[in-house]
C-alpha positions as a Python dict, from the first residue, in 0.01 Angstrom:
ca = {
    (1, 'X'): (0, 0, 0),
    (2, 'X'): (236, -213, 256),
    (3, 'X'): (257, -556, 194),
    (4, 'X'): (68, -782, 510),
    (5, 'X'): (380, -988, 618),
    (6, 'X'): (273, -1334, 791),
    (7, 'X'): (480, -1566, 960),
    (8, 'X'): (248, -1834, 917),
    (9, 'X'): (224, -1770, 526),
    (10, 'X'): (569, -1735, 546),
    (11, 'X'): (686, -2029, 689),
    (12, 'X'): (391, -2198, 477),
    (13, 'X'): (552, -2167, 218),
    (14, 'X'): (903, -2206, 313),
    (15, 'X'): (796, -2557, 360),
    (16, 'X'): (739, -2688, 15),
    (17, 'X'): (1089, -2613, 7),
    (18, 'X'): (1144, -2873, 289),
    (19, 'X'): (907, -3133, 117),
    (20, 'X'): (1025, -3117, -266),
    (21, 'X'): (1390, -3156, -159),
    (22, 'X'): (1399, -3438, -33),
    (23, 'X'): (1338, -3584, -457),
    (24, 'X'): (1608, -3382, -487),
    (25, 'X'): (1817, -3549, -227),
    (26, 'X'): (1699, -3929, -207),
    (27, 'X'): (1592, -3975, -540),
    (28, 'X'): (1748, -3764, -805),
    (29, 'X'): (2090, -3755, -633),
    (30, 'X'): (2115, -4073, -419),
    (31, 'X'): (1895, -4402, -496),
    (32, 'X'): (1730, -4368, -896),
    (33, 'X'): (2076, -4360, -1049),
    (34, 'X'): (2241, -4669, -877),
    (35, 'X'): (1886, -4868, -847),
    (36, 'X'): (1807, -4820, -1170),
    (37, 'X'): (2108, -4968, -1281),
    (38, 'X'): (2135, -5251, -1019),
    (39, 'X'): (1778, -5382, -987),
    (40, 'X'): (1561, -5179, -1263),
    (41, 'X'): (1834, -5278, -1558),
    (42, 'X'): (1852, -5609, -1468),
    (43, 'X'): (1953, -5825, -1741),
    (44, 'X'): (2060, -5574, -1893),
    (45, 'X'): (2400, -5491, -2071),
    (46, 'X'): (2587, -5251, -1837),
    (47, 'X'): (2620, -4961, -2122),
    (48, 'X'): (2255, -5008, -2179),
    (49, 'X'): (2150, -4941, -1900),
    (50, 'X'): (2360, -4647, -1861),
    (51, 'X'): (2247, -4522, -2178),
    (52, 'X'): (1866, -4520, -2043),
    (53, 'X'): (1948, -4352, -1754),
    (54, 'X'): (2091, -4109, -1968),
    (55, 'X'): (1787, -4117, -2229),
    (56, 'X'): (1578, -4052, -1908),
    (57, 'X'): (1776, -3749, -1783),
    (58, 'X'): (1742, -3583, -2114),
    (59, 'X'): (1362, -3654, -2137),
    (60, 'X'): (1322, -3514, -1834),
    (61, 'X'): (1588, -3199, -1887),
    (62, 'X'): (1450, -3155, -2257),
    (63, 'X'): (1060, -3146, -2128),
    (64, 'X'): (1146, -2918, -1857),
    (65, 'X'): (1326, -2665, -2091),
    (66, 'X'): (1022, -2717, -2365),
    (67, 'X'): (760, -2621, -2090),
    (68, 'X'): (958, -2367, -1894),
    (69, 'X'): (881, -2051, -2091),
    (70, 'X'): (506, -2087, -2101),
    (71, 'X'): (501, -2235, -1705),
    (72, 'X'): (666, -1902, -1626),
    (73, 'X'): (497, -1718, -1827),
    (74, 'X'): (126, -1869, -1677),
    (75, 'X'): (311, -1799, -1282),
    (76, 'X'): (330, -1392, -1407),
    (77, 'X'): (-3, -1392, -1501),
    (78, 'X'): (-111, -1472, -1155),
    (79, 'X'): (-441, -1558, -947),
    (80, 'X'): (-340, -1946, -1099),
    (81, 'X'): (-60, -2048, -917),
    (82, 'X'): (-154, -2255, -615),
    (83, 'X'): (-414, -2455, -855),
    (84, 'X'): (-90, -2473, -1125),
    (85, 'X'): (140, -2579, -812),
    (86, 'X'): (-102, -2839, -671),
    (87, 'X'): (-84, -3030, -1000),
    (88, 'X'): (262, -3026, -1023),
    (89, 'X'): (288, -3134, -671),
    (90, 'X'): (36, -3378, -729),
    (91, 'X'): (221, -3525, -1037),
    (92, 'X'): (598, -3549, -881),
    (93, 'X'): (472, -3726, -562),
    (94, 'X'): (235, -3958, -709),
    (95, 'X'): (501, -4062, -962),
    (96, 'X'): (749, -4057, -719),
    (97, 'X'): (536, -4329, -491),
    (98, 'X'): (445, -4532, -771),
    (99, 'X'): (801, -4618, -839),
    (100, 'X'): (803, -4872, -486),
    (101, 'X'): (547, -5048, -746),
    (102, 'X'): (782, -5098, -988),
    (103, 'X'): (905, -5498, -1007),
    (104, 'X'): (1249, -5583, -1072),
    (105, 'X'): (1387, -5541, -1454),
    (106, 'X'): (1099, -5302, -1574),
    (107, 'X'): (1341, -5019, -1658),
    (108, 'X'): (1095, -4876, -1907),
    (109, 'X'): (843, -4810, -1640),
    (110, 'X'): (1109, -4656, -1383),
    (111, 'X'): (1235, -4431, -1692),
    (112, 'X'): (845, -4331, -1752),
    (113, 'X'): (739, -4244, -1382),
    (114, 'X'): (1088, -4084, -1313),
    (115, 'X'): (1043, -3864, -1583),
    (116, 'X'): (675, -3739, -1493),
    (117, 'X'): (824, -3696, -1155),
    (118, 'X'): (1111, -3444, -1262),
    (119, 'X'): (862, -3267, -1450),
    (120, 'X'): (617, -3192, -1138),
    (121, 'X'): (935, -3135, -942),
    (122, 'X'): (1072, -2879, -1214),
    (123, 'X'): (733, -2769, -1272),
    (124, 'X'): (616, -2719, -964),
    (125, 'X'): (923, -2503, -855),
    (126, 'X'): (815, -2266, -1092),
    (127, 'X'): (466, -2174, -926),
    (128, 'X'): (652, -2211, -586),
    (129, 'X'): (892, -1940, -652),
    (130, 'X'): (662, -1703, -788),
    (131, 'X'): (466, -1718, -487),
    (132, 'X'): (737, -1585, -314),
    (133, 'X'): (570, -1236, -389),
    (134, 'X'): (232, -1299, -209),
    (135, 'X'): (436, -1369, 112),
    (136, 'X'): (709, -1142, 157),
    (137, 'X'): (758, -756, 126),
    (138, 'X'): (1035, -599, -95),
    (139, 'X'): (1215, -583, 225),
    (140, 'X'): (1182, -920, 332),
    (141, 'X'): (1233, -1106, 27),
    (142, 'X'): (1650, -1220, 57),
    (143, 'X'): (1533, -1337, 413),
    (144, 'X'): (1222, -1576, 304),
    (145, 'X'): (1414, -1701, 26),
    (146, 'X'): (1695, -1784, 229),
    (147, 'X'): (1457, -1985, 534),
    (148, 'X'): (1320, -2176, 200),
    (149, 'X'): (1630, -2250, 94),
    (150, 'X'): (1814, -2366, 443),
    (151, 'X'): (1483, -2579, 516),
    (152, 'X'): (1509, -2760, 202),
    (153, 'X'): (1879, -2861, 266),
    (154, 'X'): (1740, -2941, 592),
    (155, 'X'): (1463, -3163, 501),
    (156, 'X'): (1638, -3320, 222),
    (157, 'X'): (1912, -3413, 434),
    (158, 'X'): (1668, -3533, 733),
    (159, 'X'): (1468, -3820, 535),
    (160, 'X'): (1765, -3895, 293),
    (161, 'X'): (2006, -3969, 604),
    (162, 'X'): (1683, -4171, 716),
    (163, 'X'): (1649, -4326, 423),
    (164, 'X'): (2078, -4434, 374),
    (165, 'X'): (1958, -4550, 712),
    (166, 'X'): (1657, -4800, 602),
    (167, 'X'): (1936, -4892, 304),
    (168, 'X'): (2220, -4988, 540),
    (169, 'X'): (1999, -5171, 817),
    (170, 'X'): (1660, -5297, 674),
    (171, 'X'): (1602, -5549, 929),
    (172, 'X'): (1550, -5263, 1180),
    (173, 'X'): (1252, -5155, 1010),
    (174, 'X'): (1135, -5477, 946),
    (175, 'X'): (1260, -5496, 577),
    (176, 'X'): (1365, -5809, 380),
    (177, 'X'): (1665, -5616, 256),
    (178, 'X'): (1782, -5277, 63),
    (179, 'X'): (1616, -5356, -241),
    (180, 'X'): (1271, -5330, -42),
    (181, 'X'): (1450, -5084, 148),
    (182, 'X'): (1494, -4876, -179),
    (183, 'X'): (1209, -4885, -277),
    (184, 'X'): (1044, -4804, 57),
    (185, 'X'): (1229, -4469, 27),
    (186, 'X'): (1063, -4385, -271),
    (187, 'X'): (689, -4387, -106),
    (188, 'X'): (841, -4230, 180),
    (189, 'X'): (971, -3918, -42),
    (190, 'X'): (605, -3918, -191),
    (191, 'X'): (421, -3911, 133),
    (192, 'X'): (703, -3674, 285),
    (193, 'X'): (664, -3457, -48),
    (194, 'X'): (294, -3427, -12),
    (195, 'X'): (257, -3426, 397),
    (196, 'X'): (471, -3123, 408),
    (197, 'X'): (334, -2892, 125),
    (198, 'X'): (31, -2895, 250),
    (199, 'X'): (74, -2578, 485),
    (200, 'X'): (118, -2396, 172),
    (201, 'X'): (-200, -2488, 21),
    (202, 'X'): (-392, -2409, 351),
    (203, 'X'): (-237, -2129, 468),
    (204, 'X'): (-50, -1913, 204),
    (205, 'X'): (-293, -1665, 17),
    (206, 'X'): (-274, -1578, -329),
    (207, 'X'): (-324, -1263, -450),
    (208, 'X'): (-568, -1224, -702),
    (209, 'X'): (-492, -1126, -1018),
    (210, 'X'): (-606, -762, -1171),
    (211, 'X'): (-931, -928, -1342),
    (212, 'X'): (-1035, -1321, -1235),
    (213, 'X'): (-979, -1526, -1512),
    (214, 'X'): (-1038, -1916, -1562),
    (215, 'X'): (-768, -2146, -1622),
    (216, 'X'): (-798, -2148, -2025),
    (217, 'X'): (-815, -1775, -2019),
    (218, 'X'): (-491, -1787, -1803),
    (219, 'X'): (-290, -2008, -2022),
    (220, 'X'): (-409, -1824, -2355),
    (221, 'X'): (-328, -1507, -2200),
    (222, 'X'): (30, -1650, -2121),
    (223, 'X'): (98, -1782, -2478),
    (224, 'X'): (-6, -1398, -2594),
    (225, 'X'): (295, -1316, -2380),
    (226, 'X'): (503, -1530, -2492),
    (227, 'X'): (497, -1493, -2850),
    (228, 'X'): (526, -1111, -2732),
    (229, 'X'): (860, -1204, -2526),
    (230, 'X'): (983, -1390, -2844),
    (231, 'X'): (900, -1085, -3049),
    (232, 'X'): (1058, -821, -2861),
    (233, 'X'): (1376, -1086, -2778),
    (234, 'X'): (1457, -1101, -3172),
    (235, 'X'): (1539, -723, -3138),
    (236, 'X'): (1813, -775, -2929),
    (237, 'X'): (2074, -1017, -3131),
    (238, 'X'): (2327, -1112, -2882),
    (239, 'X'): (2016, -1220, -2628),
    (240, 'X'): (1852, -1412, -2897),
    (241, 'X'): (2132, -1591, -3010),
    (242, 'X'): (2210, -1705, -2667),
    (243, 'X'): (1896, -1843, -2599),
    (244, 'X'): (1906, -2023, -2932),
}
């Protein structure tokens, strides 16, 4: 049977891409690490604070690797992934916009809603990816992947060059200064995140899996797999001990 290719689907979802990277960009790469340590931290020893931020990064790295082999494992069941995307999406932007709320030398709070954020980022790239399938022929697939991929350096680069913008001149957007100007960006990224992955959920269709299944049904089905993948993965040594 051919696969239906869609422009609109297509471009649907190429456009997550463009509204997840810009955590990437502004807030992973460019503003958490230095505010965190300048207005989050303060107080606070300068090694101590870097050893938060660092506490933080392997949370978030650590949770992502724990949860990665059952998240993919629930995307290749299938028929779930939109719902499993939406909360993931739901959880990194809301996270991300809650830390503008977050008052000056409340590190523990920035470290708790930066970590929930990477793991709807992380998580949510997962479901995103596997979608890939519903959208795109064989044929077509190096060429979708690449349109996601250039629009989410695009994007990113748009609202973080925006936001560097707000950073260096806050009193043209009516801003007391950077910190507010900081922490503006961070709701911005949220609203940005969620504005633009919306086309997804409206227009990309999922295909439906072999049998509908509920959610629970879904996930149990995808820890059967798993402890199959584990099974079969001990047979083969040299894979094993890499993963290990």
């Amino acid at each position: 049977m051919k696969h239906p290719y869609n422009r609109r689907s297509v471009y649907s979802w190429a456009m997550y891409d463009w509204a997840n990277s810009a955590f990437a960009t502004t807030v992973m790469a460019g503003f958490f690490p230095i505010f965190f340590k300048q207005y989050w931290s303060s107080g606070l020893d300068v090694h101590v604070s870097t050893f938060y931020l660092g506490a933080a990064n392997a949370i978030a790295s650590g949770t992502v690797a724990l949860m990665a082999p059952l998240i993919g494992s629930v995307a290749d069941q299938g028929g779930a992934r939109k719902r499993f995307l939406l909360c993931f999406c739901a959880l990194g932007a809301i996270m991300t916009g809650l830390l503008f709320l977050v008052q000056k030398g409340d590190w523990f709070t920035a470290v708790l809603f930066y970590v929930l954020a990477i793991v709807g980022f992380a998580g949510g790239n997962v479901f995103y990816d596997s979608l890939i399938v519903t959208v795109a022929p064989k044929q077509k697939l190096d060429f979708v992947s690449a349109l996601g991929y250039s629009l989410g350096y695009l994007g990113g680069g748009v609202l973080f060059g925006l936001n560097v913008l707000m950073t260096l001149k806050p009193q043209i957007f009516g801003l007391a200064g950077s910190a507010d100007a900081v922490r503006l960006s961070f709701m911005t990224v949220a609203v940005w995140w969620a504005a633009f992955a919306l086309p997804l959920f409206l227009f990309v269709k999922e295909t439906k899996a072999p049998s509908s299944k509920r959610i629970g049904a879904v996930i149990c089905g995808s820890l059967d797999q798993l402890a199959t993948t584990f099974r079969e993965i001990r047979r083969f040594r040299t894979v094993f001990t890499f993963l290990v």
